[in-house]
Short mmCIF file of C-alpha atoms and ligand atoms in Angstrom, two decimals:
data_model
loop_
_atom_site.label_atom_id
_atom_site.label_comp_id
_atom_site.label_asym_id
_atom_site.label_seq_id
_atom_site.Cartn_x
_atom_site.Cartn_y
_atom_site.Cartn_z
CA UNK D 213 0.00 0.00 0.00
CA UNK D 214 1.48 3.41 -0.96
CA UNK D 215 2.10 5.77 1.96
CA UNK D 216 0.36 9.11 2.32
CA UNK D 217 3.54 10.86 1.20
CA UNK D 218 3.80 8.66 -1.91
CA UNK D 219 0.16 9.32 -2.83
CA UNK D 220 0.74 13.05 -2.32
CA UNK D 221 3.92 12.98 -4.42
CA UNK D 222 1.91 11.51 -7.28
CA UNK D 223 -0.69 14.27 -7.11
CA UNK D 224 1.70 17.22 -7.20
CA UNK D 225 3.09 17.20 -10.78
CA UNK D 226 -0.30 17.15 -12.57
CA UNK D 227 -1.73 19.98 -10.45
CA UNK D 228 1.45 22.03 -10.87
CA UNK D 229 1.11 21.59 -14.63
CA UNK D 230 -2.61 22.39 -14.62
CA UNK D 231 -2.08 25.60 -12.65
CA UNK D 232 0.79 26.63 -14.94
CA UNK D 233 -1.57 26.19 -17.92
CA UNK D 234 -4.44 28.05 -16.20
CA UNK D 235 -2.10 30.94 -15.49
CA UNK D 236 -0.68 30.91 -19.01
CA UNK D 237 -4.04 30.85 -20.75
CA UNK D 238 -6.30 32.71 -18.31
CA UNK D 239 -4.01 34.68 -16.02
CA UNK D 240 -5.82 37.95 -16.83
CA UNK D 241 -9.29 36.56 -16.24
CA UNK D 242 -10.99 38.57 -13.43
CA UNK D 243 -12.46 36.67 -10.49
CA UNK D 244 -13.00 39.61 -8.09
CA UNK D 245 -13.41 43.38 -8.04
CA UNK D 246 -12.51 45.27 -4.89
CA UNK D 247 -14.63 48.07 -3.47
CA UNK D 248 -13.62 50.78 -1.04
CA UNK D 249 -15.97 49.18 1.53
CA UNK D 250 -14.02 45.92 1.22
CA UNK D 251 -10.67 47.68 1.59
CA UNK D 252 -11.84 49.25 4.87
CA UNK D 253 -14.01 46.28 5.82
CA UNK D 254 -11.61 43.44 6.49
CA UNK D 255 -11.40 42.32 2.82
CA UNK D 256 -14.68 40.38 3.12
CA UNK D 257 -15.51 38.34 0.05
CA UNK D 258 -12.48 39.28 -2.07
CA UNK D 259 -11.42 36.19 -4.00
CA UNK D 260 -7.66 36.57 -4.06
CA UNK D 261 -6.07 33.42 -2.68
CA UNK D 262 -6.20 29.69 -3.42
CA UNK D 263 -6.72 26.97 -0.81
CA UNK D 264 -7.26 23.45 -2.10
CA UNK D 265 -8.27 21.59 1.06
CA UNK D 266 -11.73 23.00 1.71
CA UNK D 267 -14.28 25.55 0.51
CA UNK D 268 -16.92 27.40 2.51
CA UNK D 269 -20.31 28.08 0.97
CA UNK D 270 -22.25 30.78 2.89
CA UNK D 271 -25.52 28.88 2.63
CA UNK D 272 -24.32 25.32 2.91
CA UNK D 273 -21.24 25.42 5.13
CA UNK D 274 -17.88 23.79 4.80
CA UNK D 275 -16.96 21.11 2.27
CA UNK D 276 -13.71 19.26 2.86
CA UNK D 277 -12.36 18.44 -0.63
CA UNK D 278 -15.93 18.61 -1.90
CA UNK D 279 -17.52 16.51 0.87
CA UNK D 280 -19.94 17.85 3.48
CA UNK D 281 -19.68 17.12 7.20
CA UNK D 282 -22.71 14.77 7.25
CA UNK D 283 -21.29 12.84 4.26
CA UNK D 284 -17.90 12.40 5.88
CA UNK D 285 -19.34 11.39 9.21
CA UNK D 286 -20.78 8.50 7.24
CA UNK D 287 -17.92 7.61 4.91
CA UNK D 288 -14.64 8.17 6.79
CA UNK D 289 -13.26 5.18 8.72
CA UNK D 290 -14.04 4.98 12.44
CA UNK D 291 -12.30 3.61 15.51
CA UNK D 292 -13.28 0.07 16.45
CA UNK D 293 -16.76 0.27 17.97
CA UNK D 294 -16.85 4.03 17.33
CA UNK D 295 -19.24 6.09 15.25
CA UNK D 296 -17.33 9.33 14.67
CA UNK D 297 -14.78 9.75 11.87
CA UNK D 298 -11.11 9.37 12.70
CA UNK D 299 -9.26 12.68 12.14
CA UNK D 300 -6.44 10.70 10.52
CA UNK D 301 -8.88 9.92 7.69
CA UNK D 302 -9.78 13.57 7.28
CA UNK D 303 -6.08 14.44 7.07
CA UNK D 304 -5.60 11.87 4.31
CA UNK D 305 -8.55 13.37 2.47
CA UNK D 306 -7.34 16.96 2.92
CA UNK D 307 -3.85 16.10 1.71
CA UNK D 308 -4.80 13.91 -1.27
CA UNK D 309 -8.44 14.63 -2.15
CA UNK D 310 -9.18 10.88 -1.81
CA UNK D 311 -11.36 9.17 0.80
CA UNK D 312 -9.00 6.73 2.52
CA UNK D 313 -9.68 3.12 3.43
CA UNK D 314 -9.22 1.55 6.88
CA UNK D 315 -5.62 0.50 6.19
CA UNK D 316 -4.61 3.93 5.01
CA UNK D 317 -6.08 5.52 8.11
CA UNK D 318 -4.35 3.01 10.39
CA UNK D 319 -1.06 3.79 8.62
CA UNK D 320 -1.45 7.48 9.51
CA UNK D 321 -2.20 6.57 13.13
CA UNK D 322 0.89 4.36 13.24
CA UNK D 323 3.04 7.06 11.66
CA UNK D 324 1.90 9.83 14.01
CA UNK D 325 2.11 7.62 17.09
CA UNK D 326 5.67 6.65 16.13
CA UNK D 327 6.71 10.34 16.07
CA UNK D 328 5.63 11.12 19.65
CA UNK D 329 7.97 12.70 22.15
CA UNK D 330 8.24 16.19 23.62
CA UNK D 331 11.87 17.19 24.10
CA UNK D 332 12.87 18.27 27.59
CA UNK D 333 13.65 21.78 26.35
CA UNK D 334 9.99 22.18 25.45
CA UNK D 335 8.61 21.01 28.80
CA UNK D 336 11.25 23.12 30.60
CA UNK D 337 10.14 26.24 28.71
CA UNK D 338 6.52 25.50 29.62
CA UNK D 339 7.39 24.85 33.26
CA UNK D 340 9.05 28.27 33.41
CA UNK D 341 5.67 29.89 32.72
CA UNK D 342 3.22 30.42 35.58
CA UNK D 343 0.57 27.67 35.62
CA UNK D 344 -1.99 30.49 35.30
CA UNK D 345 -0.56 31.66 31.96
CA UNK D 346 -3.37 31.38 29.43
CA UNK D 347 -3.29 27.91 27.84
CA UNK D 348 -3.17 29.46 24.36
CA UNK D 349 -0.07 31.43 25.36
CA UNK D 350 1.47 28.19 26.61
CA UNK D 351 0.43 26.43 23.41
CA UNK D 352 2.04 29.02 21.17
CA UNK D 353 5.20 29.09 23.31
CA UNK D 354 5.28 25.27 23.30
CA UNK D 355 5.11 25.13 19.50
CA UNK D 356 7.93 27.67 19.28
CA UNK D 357 9.97 25.57 21.70
CA UNK D 358 9.63 22.65 19.25
CA UNK D 359 10.80 24.73 16.28
CA UNK D 360 14.43 23.70 16.66
CA UNK D 361 13.29 20.33 15.30
CA UNK D 362 12.19 21.77 11.98
CA UNK D 363 13.45 19.67 9.09
CA UNK D 364 12.17 22.34 6.70
CA UNK D 365 14.38 25.03 8.28
CA UNK D 366 17.41 22.71 8.24
CA UNK D 367 16.90 21.65 4.63
CA UNK D 368 16.39 25.26 3.57
CA UNK D 369 19.70 26.18 5.21
CA UNK D 370 21.35 23.28 3.41
CA UNK D 371 20.13 24.77 0.13
CA UNK D 372 17.52 22.26 -1.00
CA UNK D 373 15.70 23.07 -4.28
CA UNK D 374 12.50 25.08 -3.91
CA UNK D 375 10.55 22.39 -5.77
CA UNK D 376 11.48 19.87 -3.07
CA UNK D 377 10.59 22.03 -0.07
CA UNK D 378 7.10 20.52 0.17
CA UNK D 379 8.63 17.25 1.36
CA UNK D 380 10.08 18.92 4.42
CA UNK D 381 6.95 20.99 5.04
CA UNK D 382 5.10 17.67 5.03
CA UNK D 383 7.65 16.13 7.39
CA UNK D 384 7.29 19.01 9.84
CA UNK D 385 3.49 18.93 9.47
CA UNK D 386 3.39 15.28 10.52
CA UNK D 387 5.87 15.77 13.36
CA UNK D 388 3.96 18.72 14.67
CA UNK D 389 0.53 17.09 14.38
CA UNK D 390 1.87 13.97 16.10
CA UNK D 391 3.11 16.00 19.06
CA UNK D 392 0.33 18.56 19.49
CA UNK D 393 -1.79 16.17 21.61
CA UNK D 394 1.21 15.69 23.93
CA UNK D 395 1.74 19.43 24.12
CA UNK D 396 -1.97 20.13 24.75
CA UNK D 397 -2.19 17.43 27.42
CA UNK D 398 1.01 18.67 29.07
CA UNK D 399 -0.47 22.18 29.30
CA UNK D 400 -3.80 20.89 30.61
CA UNK D 401 -2.26 18.68 33.30
CA UNK D 402 0.23 21.32 34.48
CA UNK D 403 -2.39 24.08 34.54
CA UNK D 404 -5.23 22.21 36.21
CA UNK D 405 -3.93 18.95 37.68
CA UNK D 406 -0.81 20.01 39.54
CA UNK D 407 1.53 18.62 36.88
CA UNK D 408 0.45 14.97 37.22
CA UNK D 409 1.14 13.99 33.63
CA UNK D 410 -0.26 10.93 31.89
CA UNK D 411 1.99 9.08 29.44
CA UNK D 412 0.66 8.27 25.95
CA UNK D 413 -1.59 5.21 25.65
CA UNK D 414 -0.89 1.99 23.71
CA UNK D 415 0.41 2.59 20.18
CA UNK D 416 -2.74 1.08 18.70
CA UNK D 417 -4.85 3.88 20.16
CA UNK D 418 -5.82 6.48 17.56
CA UNK D 419 -4.52 10.06 17.66
CA UNK D 420 -7.64 11.71 19.14
CA UNK D 421 -8.34 8.79 21.48
CA UNK D 422 -4.80 9.15 22.78
CA UNK D 423 -5.35 12.88 23.29
CA UNK D 424 -8.41 12.08 25.44
CA UNK D 425 -6.35 9.54 27.37
CA UNK D 426 -3.47 11.94 28.08
CA UNK D 427 -5.87 14.69 29.13
CA UNK D 428 -7.15 12.28 31.76
CA UNK D 429 -10.55 11.42 30.22
CA UNK D 430 -10.34 7.75 29.50
CA UNK D 431 -13.98 6.96 28.84
CA UNK D 432 -15.06 5.87 25.36
CA UNK D 433 -17.62 8.64 24.91
CA UNK D 434 -15.06 11.37 25.53
CA UNK D 435 -12.74 9.69 23.04
CA UNK D 436 -15.57 9.79 20.51
CA UNK D 437 -16.11 13.46 21.33
CA UNK D 438 -12.42 14.17 20.71
CA UNK D 439 -12.59 12.37 17.35
CA UNK D 440 -15.61 14.43 16.36
CA UNK D 441 -14.10 17.64 17.75
CA UNK D 442 -10.77 17.14 15.93
CA UNK D 443 -12.66 16.34 12.71
CA UNK D 444 -14.99 19.37 12.90
CA UNK D 445 -12.48 22.13 13.66
CA UNK D 446 -9.77 21.05 11.21
CA UNK D 447 -10.33 23.38 8.26
CA UNK D 448 -12.57 26.26 7.19
CA UNK D 449 -11.07 27.29 3.84
CA UNK D 450 -8.18 29.73 3.65
CA UNK D 451 -9.43 33.19 4.63
CA UNK D 452 -10.12 32.79 8.36
CA UNK D 453 -7.59 34.42 10.67
CA UNK D 454 -5.71 31.27 11.75
CA UNK D 455 -5.55 29.62 8.31
CA UNK D 456 -4.71 32.85 6.53
CA UNK D 457 -1.98 33.68 9.04
CA UNK D 458 -0.35 30.27 8.63
CA UNK D 459 -0.48 30.59 4.85
CA UNK D 460 0.91 34.15 4.98
CA UNK D 461 3.79 33.39 7.34
CA UNK D 462 4.60 30.25 5.35
CA UNK D 463 4.83 32.34 2.19
CA UNK D 464 8.00 33.94 3.61
CA UNK D 465 9.35 30.34 3.72
CA UNK D 466 9.19 30.49 7.50
CA UNK D 467 9.01 26.85 8.58
CA UNK D 468 5.72 25.18 9.60
CA UNK D 469 6.45 25.63 13.34
CA UNK D 470 6.86 29.39 12.97
CA UNK D 471 3.81 29.62 10.73
CA UNK D 472 1.61 27.45 12.94
CA UNK D 473 2.55 29.30 16.16
CA UNK D 474 1.61 32.59 14.48
CA UNK D 475 -1.72 31.15 13.39
CA UNK D 476 -2.42 30.01 16.94
CA UNK D 477 -1.93 33.57 18.19
CA UNK D 478 -4.70 34.55 15.78
CA UNK D 479 -6.91 31.67 16.87
CA UNK D 480 -6.55 33.02 20.43
CA UNK D 481 -8.60 36.12 19.53
CA UNK D 482 -12.14 36.34 21.02
CA UNK D 483 -13.72 36.97 17.62
CA UNK D 484 -12.12 33.74 16.33
CA UNK D 485 -11.28 30.53 18.24
CA UNK D 486 -11.33 32.01 21.73
CA UNK D 487 -15.09 32.43 21.27
CA UNK D 488 -15.55 28.84 22.55
CA UNK D 489 -14.25 29.84 25.98
CA UNK D 490 -16.14 33.14 25.81
CA UNK D 491 -19.42 31.26 25.24
CA UNK D 492 -18.93 29.28 28.44
CA UNK D 493 -17.79 32.31 30.41
CA UNK D 494 -20.84 34.27 29.19
CA UNK D 495 -23.30 31.43 29.97
CA UNK D 496 -21.74 30.88 33.41
CA UNK D 497 -22.06 34.57 34.27
CA UNK D 498 -25.63 34.61 32.97
CA UNK D 499 -26.58 31.64 35.16
CA UNK D 500 -24.94 33.26 38.20
CA UNK D 501 -26.57 36.64 37.63
CA UNK D 502 -30.02 35.17 37.01
CA UNK D 503 -29.50 32.71 39.85
CA UNK D 504 -30.62 29.53 38.14
CA UNK D 505 -29.03 26.65 36.23
CA UNK D 506 -31.63 26.67 33.47
CA UNK D 507 -32.96 30.19 32.89
CA UNK D 508 -36.28 30.59 31.06
CA UNK D 509 -36.60 31.88 27.49
CA UNK D 510 -37.74 35.23 28.86
CA UNK D 511 -34.78 35.53 31.23
CA UNK D 512 -32.34 34.60 28.46
CA UNK D 513 -33.96 37.06 26.06
CA UNK D 514 -33.52 39.89 28.56
CA UNK D 515 -29.89 38.87 29.23
CA UNK D 516 -29.06 38.78 25.51
CA UNK D 517 -30.53 42.27 25.04
CA UNK D 518 -28.49 43.52 28.01
CA UNK D 519 -25.33 42.11 26.41
CA UNK D 520 -26.11 43.81 23.11
CA UNK D 521 -27.16 47.09 24.74
CA UNK D 522 -23.87 47.23 26.64
CA UNK D 523 -22.03 47.14 23.29
CA UNK D 524 -20.77 43.55 23.49
CA UNK D 525 -21.19 40.66 21.07
CA UNK D 526 -23.11 37.49 21.87
CA UNK D 527 -20.30 34.93 21.64
CA UNK D 528 -20.89 31.89 19.45
CA UNK D 529 -23.26 33.65 17.07
CA UNK D 530 -22.54 35.27 13.72
CA UNK D 531 -19.93 34.52 11.09
CA UNK D 532 -17.90 36.42 8.53
CA UNK D 533 -18.91 34.07 5.69
CA UNK D 534 -21.70 31.70 6.82
CA UNK D 535 -25.32 32.79 6.45
CA UNK D 536 -26.96 29.80 8.12
CA UNK D 537 -26.52 27.61 11.18
CA UNK D 538 -22.99 26.24 11.06
CA UNK D 539 -23.05 22.52 10.15
CA UNK D 540 -20.28 22.09 12.73
CA UNK D 541 -22.79 23.35 15.32
CA UNK D 542 -25.40 20.90 14.04
CA UNK D 543 -22.99 17.95 14.25
CA UNK D 544 -22.27 18.79 17.89
CA UNK D 545 -25.98 19.24 18.57
CA UNK D 546 -26.61 15.76 17.15
CA UNK D 547 -23.89 14.39 19.43
CA UNK D 548 -25.55 16.10 22.42
CA UNK D 549 -29.02 14.85 21.49
CA UNK D 550 -27.60 11.35 21.40
CA UNK D 551 -25.36 11.36 24.47
CA UNK D 552 -26.58 14.11 26.81
CA UNK D 553 -30.15 15.10 25.90
CA UNK D 554 -31.12 15.99 29.48
CA UNK D 555 -28.01 17.94 30.42
CA UNK D 556 -28.99 21.33 31.93
CA UNK D 557 -26.23 23.19 30.07
CA UNK D 558 -27.34 21.63 26.78
CA UNK D 559 -30.83 22.90 27.57
CA UNK D 560 -29.44 26.44 27.94
CA UNK D 561 -27.50 26.10 24.67
CA UNK D 562 -30.69 24.89 22.96
CA UNK D 563 -32.71 27.81 24.33
CA UNK D 564 -30.04 30.20 23.07
CA UNK D 565 -30.42 28.62 19.64
CA UNK D 566 -34.15 29.27 19.86
CA UNK D 567 -33.94 32.91 20.98
CA UNK D 568 -30.66 34.56 19.91
CA UNK D 569 -31.12 34.49 16.10
CA UNK D 570 -34.44 36.32 16.34
CA UNK D 571 -32.94 38.94 18.66
CA UNK D 572 -29.93 39.52 16.40
CA UNK D 573 -32.29 39.83 13.44
CA UNK D 574 -34.40 42.35 15.34
CA UNK D 575 -31.29 44.32 16.29
CA UNK D 576 -30.43 44.33 12.59
CA UNK D 577 -26.64 44.55 12.76
CA UNK D 578 -25.20 41.04 12.45
CA UNK D 579 -25.30 39.78 8.87
CA UNK D 580 -25.58 36.22 10.15
CA UNK D 581 -27.71 35.67 13.27
CA UNK D 582 -27.10 31.91 13.44
CA UNK D 583 -24.83 29.98 15.82
CA UNK D 584 -21.29 29.03 14.79
CA UNK D 585 -19.08 26.11 15.86
CA UNK D 586 -18.07 27.79 19.12
CA UNK D 587 -21.62 28.07 20.46
CA UNK D 588 -21.72 24.36 21.22
CA UNK D 589 -18.32 22.88 21.94
CA UNK D 590 -17.95 24.02 25.56
CA UNK D 591 -21.24 22.44 26.55
CA UNK D 592 -20.04 18.99 25.43
CA UNK D 593 -16.64 19.33 27.09
CA UNK D 594 -18.22 20.54 30.36
CA UNK D 595 -20.59 17.57 30.40
CA UNK D 596 -17.67 15.14 30.50
CA UNK D 597 -15.95 17.10 33.27
CA UNK D 598 -13.62 19.39 31.35
CA UNK D 599 -14.77 22.59 32.97
CA UNK D 600 -11.62 24.71 32.56
CA UNK D 601 -12.96 26.76 29.68
CA UNK D 602 -9.74 28.76 29.20
CA UNK D 603 -8.33 25.52 27.78
CA UNK D 604 -10.96 24.97 25.07
CA UNK D 605 -9.23 26.95 22.32
CA UNK D 606 -6.15 24.74 22.64
CA UNK D 607 -8.27 21.80 21.46
CA UNK D 608 -9.46 23.93 18.54
CA UNK D 609 -5.79 24.63 17.78
CA UNK D 610 -4.76 20.98 17.81
CA UNK D 611 -7.49 20.25 15.30
CA UNK D 612 -6.77 23.27 13.12
CA UNK D 613 -3.28 21.89 12.49
CA UNK D 614 -4.79 19.19 10.25
CA UNK D 615 -6.21 21.53 7.63
CA UNK D 616 -3.72 24.35 7.81
CA UNK D 617 -0.63 22.13 7.66
CA UNK D 618 -2.10 20.08 4.79
CA UNK D 619 -2.61 23.41 3.02
CA UNK D 620 0.86 24.65 3.89
CA UNK D 621 2.35 21.50 2.35
CA UNK D 622 0.41 22.22 -0.84
CA UNK D 623 1.49 25.89 -0.77
CA UNK D 624 5.10 24.72 -1.00
CA UNK D 625 4.28 21.96 -3.50
CA UNK D 626 2.70 24.52 -5.81
CA UNK D 627 5.51 27.00 -5.17
CA UNK D 628 3.08 29.75 -4.14
CA UNK D 629 5.06 32.97 -3.81
CA UNK D 630 5.55 35.48 -1.03
CA UNK D 631 2.16 36.99 -0.24
CA UNK D 632 2.19 40.74 -0.57
CA UNK D 633 -1.10 42.56 -1.23
CA UNK D 634 -1.04 46.29 -1.95
CA UNK D 635 -2.20 48.67 0.74
CA UNK D 636 -3.39 52.19 -0.03
CA UNK D 637 -3.91 55.36 2.01
CA UNK D 638 -7.16 57.27 2.57
CA UNK D 639 -5.58 60.13 0.61
CA UNK D 640 -5.17 57.79 -2.35
CA UNK D 641 -8.77 56.57 -2.03
CA UNK D 642 -10.01 60.17 -1.97
CA UNK D 643 -7.96 60.98 -5.05
CA UNK D 644 -9.51 58.02 -6.89
CA UNK D 645 -13.03 59.19 -5.99
CA UNK D 646 -12.19 62.74 -7.11
CA UNK D 647 -10.69 61.67 -10.42
CA UNK D 648 -13.73 59.49 -11.19
CA UNK D 649 -15.68 62.73 -11.14
N1 CMX H 778 -23.38 39.67 18.65
C1 CMX H 778 -23.52 41.02 18.55
N2 CMX H 778 -23.19 41.71 17.45
C2 CMX H 778 -22.72 41.01 16.40
C3 CMX H 778 -22.59 39.62 16.42
C4 CMX H 778 -22.92 38.94 17.62
N3 CMX H 778 -22.77 37.63 17.76
N4 CMX H 778 -22.11 39.22 15.23
C5 CMX H 778 -21.93 40.33 14.49
N5 CMX H 778 -22.31 41.41 15.20
C6 CMX H 778 -22.19 42.81 14.82
C7 CMX H 778 -20.73 43.13 14.54
O1 CMX H 778 -20.03 43.37 15.76
C8 CMX H 778 -20.85 44.35 13.67
O2 CMX H 778 -21.13 45.46 14.49
P1 CMX H 778 -20.57 46.94 14.15
O3 CMX H 778 -21.19 47.29 12.84
O4 CMX H 778 -21.02 47.75 15.31
O5 CMX H 778 -19.09 46.79 14.05
C9 CMX H 778 -22.09 44.04 12.84
O6 CMX H 778 -22.83 43.06 13.59
C10 CMX H 778 -21.78 43.46 11.48
O7 CMX H 778 -20.90 42.36 11.63
P2 CMX H 778 -20.93 41.14 10.59
O8 CMX H 778 -20.54 41.69 9.26
O9 CMX H 778 -22.21 40.42 10.69
O10 CMX H 778 -19.83 40.19 11.19
P3 CMX H 778 -18.25 40.19 10.94
O11 CMX H 778 -17.98 39.47 9.67
O12 CMX H 778 -17.69 41.55 11.07
O13 CMX H 778 -17.73 39.36 12.19
C11 CMX H 778 -17.83 37.61 13.76
C12 CMX H 778 -17.97 37.98 12.29
C13 CMX H 778 -17.81 36.10 13.89
C14 CMX H 778 -16.50 38.15 14.28
C15 CMX H 778 -19.02 38.21 14.54
O14 CMX H 778 -20.22 37.61 14.10
C16 CMX H 778 -18.87 38.06 16.04
O15 CMX H 778 -18.25 38.92 16.68
N6 CMX H 778 -19.45 36.97 16.65
C17 CMX H 778 -19.25 36.69 18.06
C18 CMX H 778 -17.86 36.08 18.28
C19 CMX H 778 -17.79 34.67 17.74
O16 CMX H 778 -18.66 33.85 17.97
N7 CMX H 778 -16.71 34.37 17.00
C20 CMX H 778 -16.44 33.00 16.54
C21 CMX H 778 -16.53 32.84 15.01
C22 CMX H 778 -16.17 31.45 14.59
C23 CMX H 778 -14.68 31.20 14.74
O17 CMX H 778 -13.88 31.83 14.02
O18 CMX H 778 -14.27 30.40 15.60
#
């Protein structure tokens, strides 16, 4: 059976050739116009970069290499006795565009599990930080402390040909992905369990199952949740802050460790991945202020209006691209309906789903009133006993490595150049308006 790297190697030359031809024949073909509102407005909707691994349709949601979340939950291989897709299978799909078989998925598990091992310099750097340092700060620092391992950086220094750089990006991607669960678990156990660390499980245990094990949650349902969680958060096309940052930093031929750490600093923003912790913080405060575990629709409605009237956002709702309920939210809701239908926190999350969209519509500001992925994840983690919500974004980050590092490998395989858009000044914009009459 060919390895993932061999399959990938076979896919690169034809796509390189195809893109060369597209550029040669249609390089001047326009795919986007840019308005002044877009230049000031966070570049929304400008089609100006290429990401092969996934595409986000505003009204449908994410497709990973053309496949929807419900499709892949059916077709991707599962752990023995499990029902959720193994993230290893999604990685194979993102890298190659092909749905893998059981053997291929097991080969990725075996490869990643064989690469495990945090060097002492990494754990020493982490131990030098206060245990109260935000877990995302620790995560980013931890990735940077692994950077000395980068094969990409070493090969670049040795003068390897640009066309071969993808091989070392891929090597780093796999090394990093293999070790992120160890890093995440190390941070979790030192921050919240007094540094009582749990060694990796048996080598036959899958990547996400092993993450659950090292975090200290050894029950089968939590392992299934980790598989689902790692599958859902992996990729959301190229324009979101974390993916775009990783792509941008990589375009300077910074190695995958440098690029990924930078992307994680973007994921740590409250409008992006940190929203999952913000949702739990906001719900917890709401429950405390109202004085009940399961507030009524009326109480929640009033609380949401208070949040909006005080100039804050309702975390977990809205999206820069999506214009419907996030399918990643729906997948988590299905998981909750199956495993924790009577959980009080799930009831609150469900009531929020029933009331917040109407309120946001009535307020008339948010372009998308529907819940996103972050509105649901904390509720599931809390149910199984992971109540330290500051940690949640780290799990998002571990998952996001799958899509962004698959993409980064392709960036180097396709030889995508240094990214350098043109910025303009307001003076220049005014002069353009004036000269248009
Ligand atoms: N609550 C209150 N107001 C909201 C809102 C929300 N959930 N979502 C959007 N708005 C507001 C915006 O703040 C903006 O207000 P101003 O005009 O005063 O600046 C207005 O509605 C228009 O914003 P938009 O075009 O609909 O949304 P953006 O593309 O600018 O931002 C997002 C998208 C996700 C940052 C925004 O919806 C938001 O802040 N949501 C809450 C935070 C959140 O859940 N983020 C997680 C997103 C998923 C992820 O990346 O992990």
